[in-house]
mmCIF file of C-alpha atoms in Angstrom:
data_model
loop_
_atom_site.group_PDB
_atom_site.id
_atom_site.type_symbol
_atom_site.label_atom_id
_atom_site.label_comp_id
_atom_site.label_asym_id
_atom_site.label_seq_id
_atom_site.Cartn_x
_atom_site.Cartn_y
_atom_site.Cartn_z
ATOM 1 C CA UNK S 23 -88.124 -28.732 77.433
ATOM 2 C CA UNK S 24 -89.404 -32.279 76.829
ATOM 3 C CA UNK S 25 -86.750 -34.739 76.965
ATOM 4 C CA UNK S 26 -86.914 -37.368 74.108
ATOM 5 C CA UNK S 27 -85.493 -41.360 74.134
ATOM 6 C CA UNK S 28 -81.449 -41.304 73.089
ATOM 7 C CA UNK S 29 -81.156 -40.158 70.135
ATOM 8 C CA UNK S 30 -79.852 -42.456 67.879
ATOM 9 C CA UNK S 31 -77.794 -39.703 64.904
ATOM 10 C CA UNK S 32 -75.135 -39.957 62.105
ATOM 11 C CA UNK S 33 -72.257 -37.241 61.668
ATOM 12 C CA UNK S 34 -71.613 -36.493 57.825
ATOM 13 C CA UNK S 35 -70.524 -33.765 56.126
ATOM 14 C CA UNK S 36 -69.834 -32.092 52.712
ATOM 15 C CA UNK S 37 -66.663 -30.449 52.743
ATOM 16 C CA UNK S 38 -66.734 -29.626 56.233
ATOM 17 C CA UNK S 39 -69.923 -28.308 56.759
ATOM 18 C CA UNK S 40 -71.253 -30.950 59.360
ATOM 19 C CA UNK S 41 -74.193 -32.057 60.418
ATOM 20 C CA UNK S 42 -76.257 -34.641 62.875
ATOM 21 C CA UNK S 43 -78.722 -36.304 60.981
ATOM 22 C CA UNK S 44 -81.964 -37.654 62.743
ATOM 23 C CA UNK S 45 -84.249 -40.086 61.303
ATOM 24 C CA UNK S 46 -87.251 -39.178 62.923
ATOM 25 C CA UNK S 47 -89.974 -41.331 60.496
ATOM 26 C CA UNK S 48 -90.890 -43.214 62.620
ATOM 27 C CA UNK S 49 -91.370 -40.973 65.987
ATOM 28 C CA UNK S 50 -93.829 -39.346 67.303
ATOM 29 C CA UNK S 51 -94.934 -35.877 66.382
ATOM 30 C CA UNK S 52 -92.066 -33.892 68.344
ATOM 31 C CA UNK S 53 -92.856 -29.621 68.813
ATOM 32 C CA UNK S 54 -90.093 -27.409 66.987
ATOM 33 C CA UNK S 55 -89.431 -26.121 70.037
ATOM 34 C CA UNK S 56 -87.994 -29.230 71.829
ATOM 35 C CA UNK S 57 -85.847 -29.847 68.072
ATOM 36 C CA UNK S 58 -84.556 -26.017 68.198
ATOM 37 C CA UNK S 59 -83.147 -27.015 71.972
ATOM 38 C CA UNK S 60 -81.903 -30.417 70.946
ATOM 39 C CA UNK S 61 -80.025 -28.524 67.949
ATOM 40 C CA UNK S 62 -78.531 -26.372 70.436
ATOM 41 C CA UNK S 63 -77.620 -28.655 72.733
ATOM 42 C CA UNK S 64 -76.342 -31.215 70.297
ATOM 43 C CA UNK S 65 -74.314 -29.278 67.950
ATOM 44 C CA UNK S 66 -72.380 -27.099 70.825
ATOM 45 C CA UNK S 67 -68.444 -28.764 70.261
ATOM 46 C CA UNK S 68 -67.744 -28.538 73.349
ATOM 47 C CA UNK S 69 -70.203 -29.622 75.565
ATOM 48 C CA UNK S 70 -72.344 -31.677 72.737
ATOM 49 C CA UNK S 71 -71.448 -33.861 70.043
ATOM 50 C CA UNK S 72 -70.576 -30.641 67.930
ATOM 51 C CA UNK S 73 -72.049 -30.107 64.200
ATOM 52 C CA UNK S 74 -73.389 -27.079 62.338
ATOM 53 C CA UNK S 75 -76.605 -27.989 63.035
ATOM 54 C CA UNK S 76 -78.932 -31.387 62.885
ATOM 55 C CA UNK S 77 -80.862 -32.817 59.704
ATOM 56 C CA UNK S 78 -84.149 -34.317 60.684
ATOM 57 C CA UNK S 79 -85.170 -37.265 57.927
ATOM 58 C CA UNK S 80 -88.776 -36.573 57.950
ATOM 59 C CA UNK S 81 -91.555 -37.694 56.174
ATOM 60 C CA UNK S 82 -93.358 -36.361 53.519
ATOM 61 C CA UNK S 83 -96.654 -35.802 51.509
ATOM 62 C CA UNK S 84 -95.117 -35.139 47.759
ATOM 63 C CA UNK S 85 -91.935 -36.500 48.290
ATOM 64 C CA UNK S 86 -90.425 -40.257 49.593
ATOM 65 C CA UNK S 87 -89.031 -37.915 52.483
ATOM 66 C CA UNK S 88 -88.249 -34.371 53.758
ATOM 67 C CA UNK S 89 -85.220 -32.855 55.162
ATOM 68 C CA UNK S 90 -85.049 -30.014 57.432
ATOM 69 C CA UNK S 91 -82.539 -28.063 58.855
ATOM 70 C CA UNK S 92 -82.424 -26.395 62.709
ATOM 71 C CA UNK S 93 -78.581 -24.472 62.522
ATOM 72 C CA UNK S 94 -76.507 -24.774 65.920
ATOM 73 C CA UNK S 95 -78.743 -21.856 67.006
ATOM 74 C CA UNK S 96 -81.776 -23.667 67.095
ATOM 75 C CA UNK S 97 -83.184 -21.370 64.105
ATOM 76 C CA UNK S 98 -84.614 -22.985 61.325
ATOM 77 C CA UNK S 99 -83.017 -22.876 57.813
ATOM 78 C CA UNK S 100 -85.183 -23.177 54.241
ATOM 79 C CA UNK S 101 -81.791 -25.367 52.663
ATOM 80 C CA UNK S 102 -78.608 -26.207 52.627
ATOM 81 C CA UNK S 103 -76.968 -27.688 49.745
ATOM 82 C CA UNK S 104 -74.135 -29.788 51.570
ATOM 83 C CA UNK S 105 -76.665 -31.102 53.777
ATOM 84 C CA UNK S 106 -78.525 -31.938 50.989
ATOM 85 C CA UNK S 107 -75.744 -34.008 49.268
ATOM 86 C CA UNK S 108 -74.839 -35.592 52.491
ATOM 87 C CA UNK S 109 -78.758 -36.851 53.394
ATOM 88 C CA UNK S 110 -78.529 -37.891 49.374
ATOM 89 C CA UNK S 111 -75.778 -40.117 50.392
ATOM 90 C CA UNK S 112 -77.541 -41.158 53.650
ATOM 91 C CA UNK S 113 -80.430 -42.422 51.500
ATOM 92 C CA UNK S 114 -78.473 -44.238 48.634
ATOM 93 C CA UNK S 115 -76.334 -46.450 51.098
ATOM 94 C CA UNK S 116 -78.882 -47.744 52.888
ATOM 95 C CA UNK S 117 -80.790 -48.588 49.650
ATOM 96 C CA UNK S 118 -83.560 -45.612 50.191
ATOM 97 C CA UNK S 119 -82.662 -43.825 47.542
ATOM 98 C CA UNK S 120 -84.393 -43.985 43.650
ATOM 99 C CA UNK S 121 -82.563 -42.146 40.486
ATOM 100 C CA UNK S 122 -84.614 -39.547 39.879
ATOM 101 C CA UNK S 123 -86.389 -38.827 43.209
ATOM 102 C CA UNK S 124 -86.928 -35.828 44.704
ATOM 103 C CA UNK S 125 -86.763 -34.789 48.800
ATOM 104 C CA UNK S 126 -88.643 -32.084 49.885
ATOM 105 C CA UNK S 127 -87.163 -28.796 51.297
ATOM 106 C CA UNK S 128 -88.158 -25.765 52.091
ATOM 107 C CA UNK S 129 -86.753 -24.774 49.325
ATOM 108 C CA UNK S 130 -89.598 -26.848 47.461
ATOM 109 C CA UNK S 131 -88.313 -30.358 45.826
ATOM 110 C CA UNK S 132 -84.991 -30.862 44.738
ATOM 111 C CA UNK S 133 -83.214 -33.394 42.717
ATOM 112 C CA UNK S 134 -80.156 -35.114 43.539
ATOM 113 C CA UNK S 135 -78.449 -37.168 41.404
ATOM 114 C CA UNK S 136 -75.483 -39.867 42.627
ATOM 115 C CA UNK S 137 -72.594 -39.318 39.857
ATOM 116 C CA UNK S 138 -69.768 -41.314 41.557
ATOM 117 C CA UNK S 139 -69.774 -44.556 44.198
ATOM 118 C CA UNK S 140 -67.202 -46.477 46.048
ATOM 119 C CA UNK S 141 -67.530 -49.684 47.389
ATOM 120 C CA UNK S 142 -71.150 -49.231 46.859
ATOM 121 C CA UNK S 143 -71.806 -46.294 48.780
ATOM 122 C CA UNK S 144 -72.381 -42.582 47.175
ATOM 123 C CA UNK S 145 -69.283 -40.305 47.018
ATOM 124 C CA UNK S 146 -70.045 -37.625 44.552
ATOM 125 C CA UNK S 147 -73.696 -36.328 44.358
ATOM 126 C CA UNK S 148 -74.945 -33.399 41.739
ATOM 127 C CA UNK S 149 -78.224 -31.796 43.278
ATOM 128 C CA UNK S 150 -80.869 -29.322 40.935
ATOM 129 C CA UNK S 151 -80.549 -26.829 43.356
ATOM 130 C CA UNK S 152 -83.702 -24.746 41.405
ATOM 131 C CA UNK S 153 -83.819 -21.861 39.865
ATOM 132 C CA UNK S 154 -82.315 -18.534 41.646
ATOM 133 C CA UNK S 155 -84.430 -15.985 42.777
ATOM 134 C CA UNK S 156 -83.608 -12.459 42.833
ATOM 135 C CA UNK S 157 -85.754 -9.964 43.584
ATOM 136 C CA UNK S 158 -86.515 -8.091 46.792
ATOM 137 C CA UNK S 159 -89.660 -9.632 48.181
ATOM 138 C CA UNK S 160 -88.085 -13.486 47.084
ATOM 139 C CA UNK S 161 -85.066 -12.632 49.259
ATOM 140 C CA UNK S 162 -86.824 -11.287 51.825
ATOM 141 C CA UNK S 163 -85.068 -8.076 52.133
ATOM 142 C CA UNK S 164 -86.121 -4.347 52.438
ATOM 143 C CA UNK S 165 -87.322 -2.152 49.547
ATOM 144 C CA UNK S 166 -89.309 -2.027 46.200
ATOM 145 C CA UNK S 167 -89.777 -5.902 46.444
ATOM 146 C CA UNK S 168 -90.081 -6.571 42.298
ATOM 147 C CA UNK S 169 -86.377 -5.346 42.083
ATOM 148 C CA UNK S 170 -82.819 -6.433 41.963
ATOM 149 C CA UNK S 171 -80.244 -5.957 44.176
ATOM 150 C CA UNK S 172 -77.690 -6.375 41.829
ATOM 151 C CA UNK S 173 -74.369 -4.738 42.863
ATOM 152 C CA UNK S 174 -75.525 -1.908 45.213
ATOM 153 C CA UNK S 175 -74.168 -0.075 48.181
ATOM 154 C CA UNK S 176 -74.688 -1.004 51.696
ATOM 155 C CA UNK S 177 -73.745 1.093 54.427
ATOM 156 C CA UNK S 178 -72.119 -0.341 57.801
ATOM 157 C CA UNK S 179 -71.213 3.018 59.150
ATOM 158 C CA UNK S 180 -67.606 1.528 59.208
ATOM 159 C CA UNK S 181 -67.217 0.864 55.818
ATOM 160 C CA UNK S 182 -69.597 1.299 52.391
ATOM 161 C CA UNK S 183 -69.808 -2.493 50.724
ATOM 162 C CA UNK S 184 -71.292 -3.216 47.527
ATOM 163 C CA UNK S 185 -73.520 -5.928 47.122
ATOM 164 C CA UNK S 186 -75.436 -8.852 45.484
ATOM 165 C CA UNK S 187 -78.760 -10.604 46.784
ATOM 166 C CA UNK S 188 -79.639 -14.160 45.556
ATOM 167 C CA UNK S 189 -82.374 -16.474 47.038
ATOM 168 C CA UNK S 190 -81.979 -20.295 46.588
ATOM 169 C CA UNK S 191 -84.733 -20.695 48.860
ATOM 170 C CA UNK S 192 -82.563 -19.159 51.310
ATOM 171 C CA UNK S 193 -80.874 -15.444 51.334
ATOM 172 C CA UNK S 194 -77.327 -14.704 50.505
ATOM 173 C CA UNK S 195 -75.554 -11.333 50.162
ATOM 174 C CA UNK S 196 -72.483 -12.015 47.984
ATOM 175 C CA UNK S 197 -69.570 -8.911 48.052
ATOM 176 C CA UNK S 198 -66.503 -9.316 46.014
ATOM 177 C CA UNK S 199 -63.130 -8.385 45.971
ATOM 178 C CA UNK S 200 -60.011 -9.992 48.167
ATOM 179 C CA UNK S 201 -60.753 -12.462 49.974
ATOM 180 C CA UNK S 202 -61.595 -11.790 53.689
ATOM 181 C CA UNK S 203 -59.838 -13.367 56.620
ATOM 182 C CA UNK S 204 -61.785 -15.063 59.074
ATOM 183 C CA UNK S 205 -61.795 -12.487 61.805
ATOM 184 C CA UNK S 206 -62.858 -10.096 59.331
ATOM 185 C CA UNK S 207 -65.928 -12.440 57.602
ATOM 186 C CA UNK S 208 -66.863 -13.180 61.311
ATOM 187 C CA UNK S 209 -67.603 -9.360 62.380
ATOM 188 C CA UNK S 210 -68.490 -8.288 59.007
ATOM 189 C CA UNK S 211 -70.729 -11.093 58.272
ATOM 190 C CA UNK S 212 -72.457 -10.836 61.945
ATOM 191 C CA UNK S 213 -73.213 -6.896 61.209
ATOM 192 C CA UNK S 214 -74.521 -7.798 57.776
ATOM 193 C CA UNK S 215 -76.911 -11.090 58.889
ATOM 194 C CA UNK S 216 -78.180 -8.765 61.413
ATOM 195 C CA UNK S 217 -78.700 -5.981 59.259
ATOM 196 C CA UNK S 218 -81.812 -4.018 59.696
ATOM 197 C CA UNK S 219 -82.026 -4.444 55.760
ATOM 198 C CA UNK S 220 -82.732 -8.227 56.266
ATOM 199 C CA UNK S 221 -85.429 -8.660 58.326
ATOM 200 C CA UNK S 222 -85.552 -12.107 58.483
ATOM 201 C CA UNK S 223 -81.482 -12.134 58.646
ATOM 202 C CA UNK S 224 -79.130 -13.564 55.992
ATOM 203 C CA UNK S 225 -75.825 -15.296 54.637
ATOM 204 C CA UNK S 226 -72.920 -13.929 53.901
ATOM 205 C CA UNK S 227 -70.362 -14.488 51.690
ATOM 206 C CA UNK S 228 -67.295 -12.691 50.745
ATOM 207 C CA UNK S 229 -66.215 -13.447 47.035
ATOM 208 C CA UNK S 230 -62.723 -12.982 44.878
ATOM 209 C CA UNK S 231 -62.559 -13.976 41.743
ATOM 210 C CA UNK S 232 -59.406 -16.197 40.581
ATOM 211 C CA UNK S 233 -60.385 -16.027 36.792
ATOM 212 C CA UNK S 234 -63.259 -16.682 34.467
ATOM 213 C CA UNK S 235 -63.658 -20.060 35.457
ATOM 214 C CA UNK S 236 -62.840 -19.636 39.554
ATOM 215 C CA UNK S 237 -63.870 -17.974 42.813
ATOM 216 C CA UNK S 238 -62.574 -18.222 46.065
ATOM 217 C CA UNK S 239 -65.222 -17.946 48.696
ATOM 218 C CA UNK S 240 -65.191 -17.667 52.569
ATOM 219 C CA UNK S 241 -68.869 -18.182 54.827
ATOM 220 C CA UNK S 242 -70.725 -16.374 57.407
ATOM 221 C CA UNK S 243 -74.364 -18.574 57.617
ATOM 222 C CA UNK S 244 -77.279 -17.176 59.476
ATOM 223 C CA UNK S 245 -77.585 -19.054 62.554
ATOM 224 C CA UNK S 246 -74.169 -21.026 62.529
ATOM 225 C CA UNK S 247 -71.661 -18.096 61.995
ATOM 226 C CA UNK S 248 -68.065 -19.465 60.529
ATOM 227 C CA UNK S 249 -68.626 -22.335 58.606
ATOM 228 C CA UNK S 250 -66.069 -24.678 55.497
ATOM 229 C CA UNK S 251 -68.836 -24.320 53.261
ATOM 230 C CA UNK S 252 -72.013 -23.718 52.161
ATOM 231 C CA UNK S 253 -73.480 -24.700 49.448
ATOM 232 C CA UNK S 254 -76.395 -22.655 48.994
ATOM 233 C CA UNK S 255 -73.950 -19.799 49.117
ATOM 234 C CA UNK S 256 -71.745 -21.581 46.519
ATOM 235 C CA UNK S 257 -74.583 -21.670 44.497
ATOM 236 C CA UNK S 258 -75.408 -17.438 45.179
ATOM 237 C CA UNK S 259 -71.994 -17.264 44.207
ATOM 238 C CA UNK S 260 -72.080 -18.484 40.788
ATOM 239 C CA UNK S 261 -75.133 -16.880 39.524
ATOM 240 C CA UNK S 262 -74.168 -13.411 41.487
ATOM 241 C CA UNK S 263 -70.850 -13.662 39.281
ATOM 242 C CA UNK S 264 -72.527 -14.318 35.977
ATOM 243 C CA UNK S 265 -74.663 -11.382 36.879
ATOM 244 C CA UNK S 266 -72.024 -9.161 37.425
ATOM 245 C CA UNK S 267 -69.619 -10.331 34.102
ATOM 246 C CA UNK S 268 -67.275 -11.775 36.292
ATOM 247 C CA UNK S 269 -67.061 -15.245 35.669
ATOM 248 C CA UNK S 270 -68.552 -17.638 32.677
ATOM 249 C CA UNK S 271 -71.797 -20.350 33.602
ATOM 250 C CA UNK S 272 -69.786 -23.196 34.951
ATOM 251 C CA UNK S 273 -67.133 -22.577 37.454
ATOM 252 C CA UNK S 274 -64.605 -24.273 40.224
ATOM 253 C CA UNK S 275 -65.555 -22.683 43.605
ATOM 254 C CA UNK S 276 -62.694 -23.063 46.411
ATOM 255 C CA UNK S 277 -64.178 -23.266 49.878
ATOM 256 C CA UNK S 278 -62.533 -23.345 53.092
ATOM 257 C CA UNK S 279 -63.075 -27.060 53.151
ATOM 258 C CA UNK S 280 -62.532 -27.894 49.876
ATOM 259 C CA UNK S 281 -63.785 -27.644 46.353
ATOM 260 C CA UNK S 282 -67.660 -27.455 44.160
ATOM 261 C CA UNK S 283 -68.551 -27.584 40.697
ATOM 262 C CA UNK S 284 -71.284 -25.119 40.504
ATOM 263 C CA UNK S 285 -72.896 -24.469 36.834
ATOM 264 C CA UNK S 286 -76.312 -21.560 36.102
ATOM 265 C CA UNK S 287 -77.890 -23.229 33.374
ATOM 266 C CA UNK S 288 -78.996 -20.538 30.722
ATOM 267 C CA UNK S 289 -81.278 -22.503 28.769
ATOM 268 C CA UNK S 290 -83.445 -23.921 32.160
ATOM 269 C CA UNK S 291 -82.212 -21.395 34.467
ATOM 270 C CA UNK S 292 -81.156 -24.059 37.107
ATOM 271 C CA UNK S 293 -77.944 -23.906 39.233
ATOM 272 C CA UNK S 294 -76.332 -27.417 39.411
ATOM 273 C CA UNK S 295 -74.061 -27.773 42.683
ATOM 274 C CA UNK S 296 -71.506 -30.871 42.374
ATOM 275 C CA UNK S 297 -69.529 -32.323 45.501
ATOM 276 C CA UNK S 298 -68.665 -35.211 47.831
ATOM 277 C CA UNK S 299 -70.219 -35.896 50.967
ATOM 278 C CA UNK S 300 -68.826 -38.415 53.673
ATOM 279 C CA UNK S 301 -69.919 -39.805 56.982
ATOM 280 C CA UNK S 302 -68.345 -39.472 60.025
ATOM 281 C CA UNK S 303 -69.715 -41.692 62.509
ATOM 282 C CA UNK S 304 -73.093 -43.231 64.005
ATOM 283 C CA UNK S 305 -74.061 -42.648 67.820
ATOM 284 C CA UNK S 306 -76.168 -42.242 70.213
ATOM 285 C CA UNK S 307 -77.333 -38.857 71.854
ATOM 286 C CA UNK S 308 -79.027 -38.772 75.671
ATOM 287 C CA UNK S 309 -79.458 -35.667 77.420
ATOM 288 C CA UNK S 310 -77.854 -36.082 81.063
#
């Protein structure tokens, strides 16, 4: 592996979902392959700094910058709507970020919007997260790939699970009912990311529904396993319940680390994702 200078990296996080970010505008061209080992290495808690994964600020052709995302596996992830409202926040207090700009993902370009400061620095951030995609091919999952997966049976030998697909950029398989605990989301959600229906591997996200106006959600993401939240998912969530009568357009989503506003626009059909972000700390990362 080639060995880059210390790493210079800031810890933030929305709701719990941490990450390193990396501003990496002014390097050299650095291979994926030496970022999916730094990820690794970086984001183990015990023997690294510890994260969910690093953010590299990168720059871009249609966009004042790009962020992307290498999980704690060293895998590469499309988007991650925390992260985004946490590099939103990296941008805006240190005067790099416009209203009404746009930072690419691999996702495509998304909008974030800063709704609330203190002291001058970004606290609440709303980000377009686009518009949902839900058929087969878009989500990158098995079968007639112009159709739905919309409430449908999934077999894990164990146990028979019904199930909802949503895209935002990323997959998501959404099932609801209670509530799972964490030792059951972590070798449920493990069987189902790795499920030979997924080739490409997905989230997971098990859903209960409060009332019309609430959901209760717990994570399993693809390449990071347990995680506080996940916005993306949040963001499944929402439009999976709509789709399945469960809850109304606009809702309050509780996540292990805290609480989103998500909304599924039905005049545009964009999903709005509202939350805090907060930095941890600044350091320095050299491999020894």
């Amino acid at each position: 592996m080639g060995q880059l200078e210390p790493l210079r990296f800031t810890k933030m996080h929305g709701l719990g979902n941490d990450y390193l970010f990396i501003d990496i505008r002014d390097m050299e061209e650095v291979p994926d392959d030496v970022w999916k080992d730094y990820a690794i290495k970086m984001s183990d808690r015990h023997f690294g700094v510890g994260s969910d994964g690093i953010i590299l600020i990168a720059p871009s052709k249609v966009a004042p910058v790009r962020m992307r995302i290498f999980n704690a596996d060293g895998s590469e992830s499309e988007m991650c709507g925390n992260g985004l409202r946490a590099m939103t926040k990296w941008l805006y207090d240190r005067g790099e970020f416009d209203p009404g700009q746009a930072i690419e993902t691999g996702a495509g370009l998304l909008y974030p919007e800063v709704l609330k400061t203190e002291e001058g620095r970004a606290s609440v951030i709303r980000v377009n997260m686009g518009v949902p995609r839900l058929t087969r091919q878009e989500i990158g999952m098995l079968g007639q790939g112009e159709s739905t997966c919309i409430d449908e049976p999934l077999d894990l030998d164990e146990t028979m699970l019904h199930i909802t697909c949503v895209s935002m950029g990323n997959p998501h398989v959404i099932i609801f009912g209670p509530l799972w605990d964490e030792q059951t989301m972590a070798r449920l959600g493990q069987k189902i990311e790795h499920h030979p229906m997924f080739p490409h591997r997905t989230n997971v996200h098990s859903v209960e529904v409060v009332d019309s106006h609430h959901l209760r959600m717990r994570h399993w993401e693809r390449g990071a396993g347990l995680t506080l939240a996940c916005g993306t998912g949040v963001s499944a969530a929402i439009v999976a319940a709509v789709l399945t009568e469960r809850v109304e357009r606009h809702a309050t989503i509780s996540v292990p680390g805290g609480t989103l506003e998500a909304a599924w626009d039905e005049r545009t059909g964009v999903v709005y994702l509202t939350g805090t972000a907060q930095e941890i700390c600044q350091g320095v990362f050299e491999l020894r």
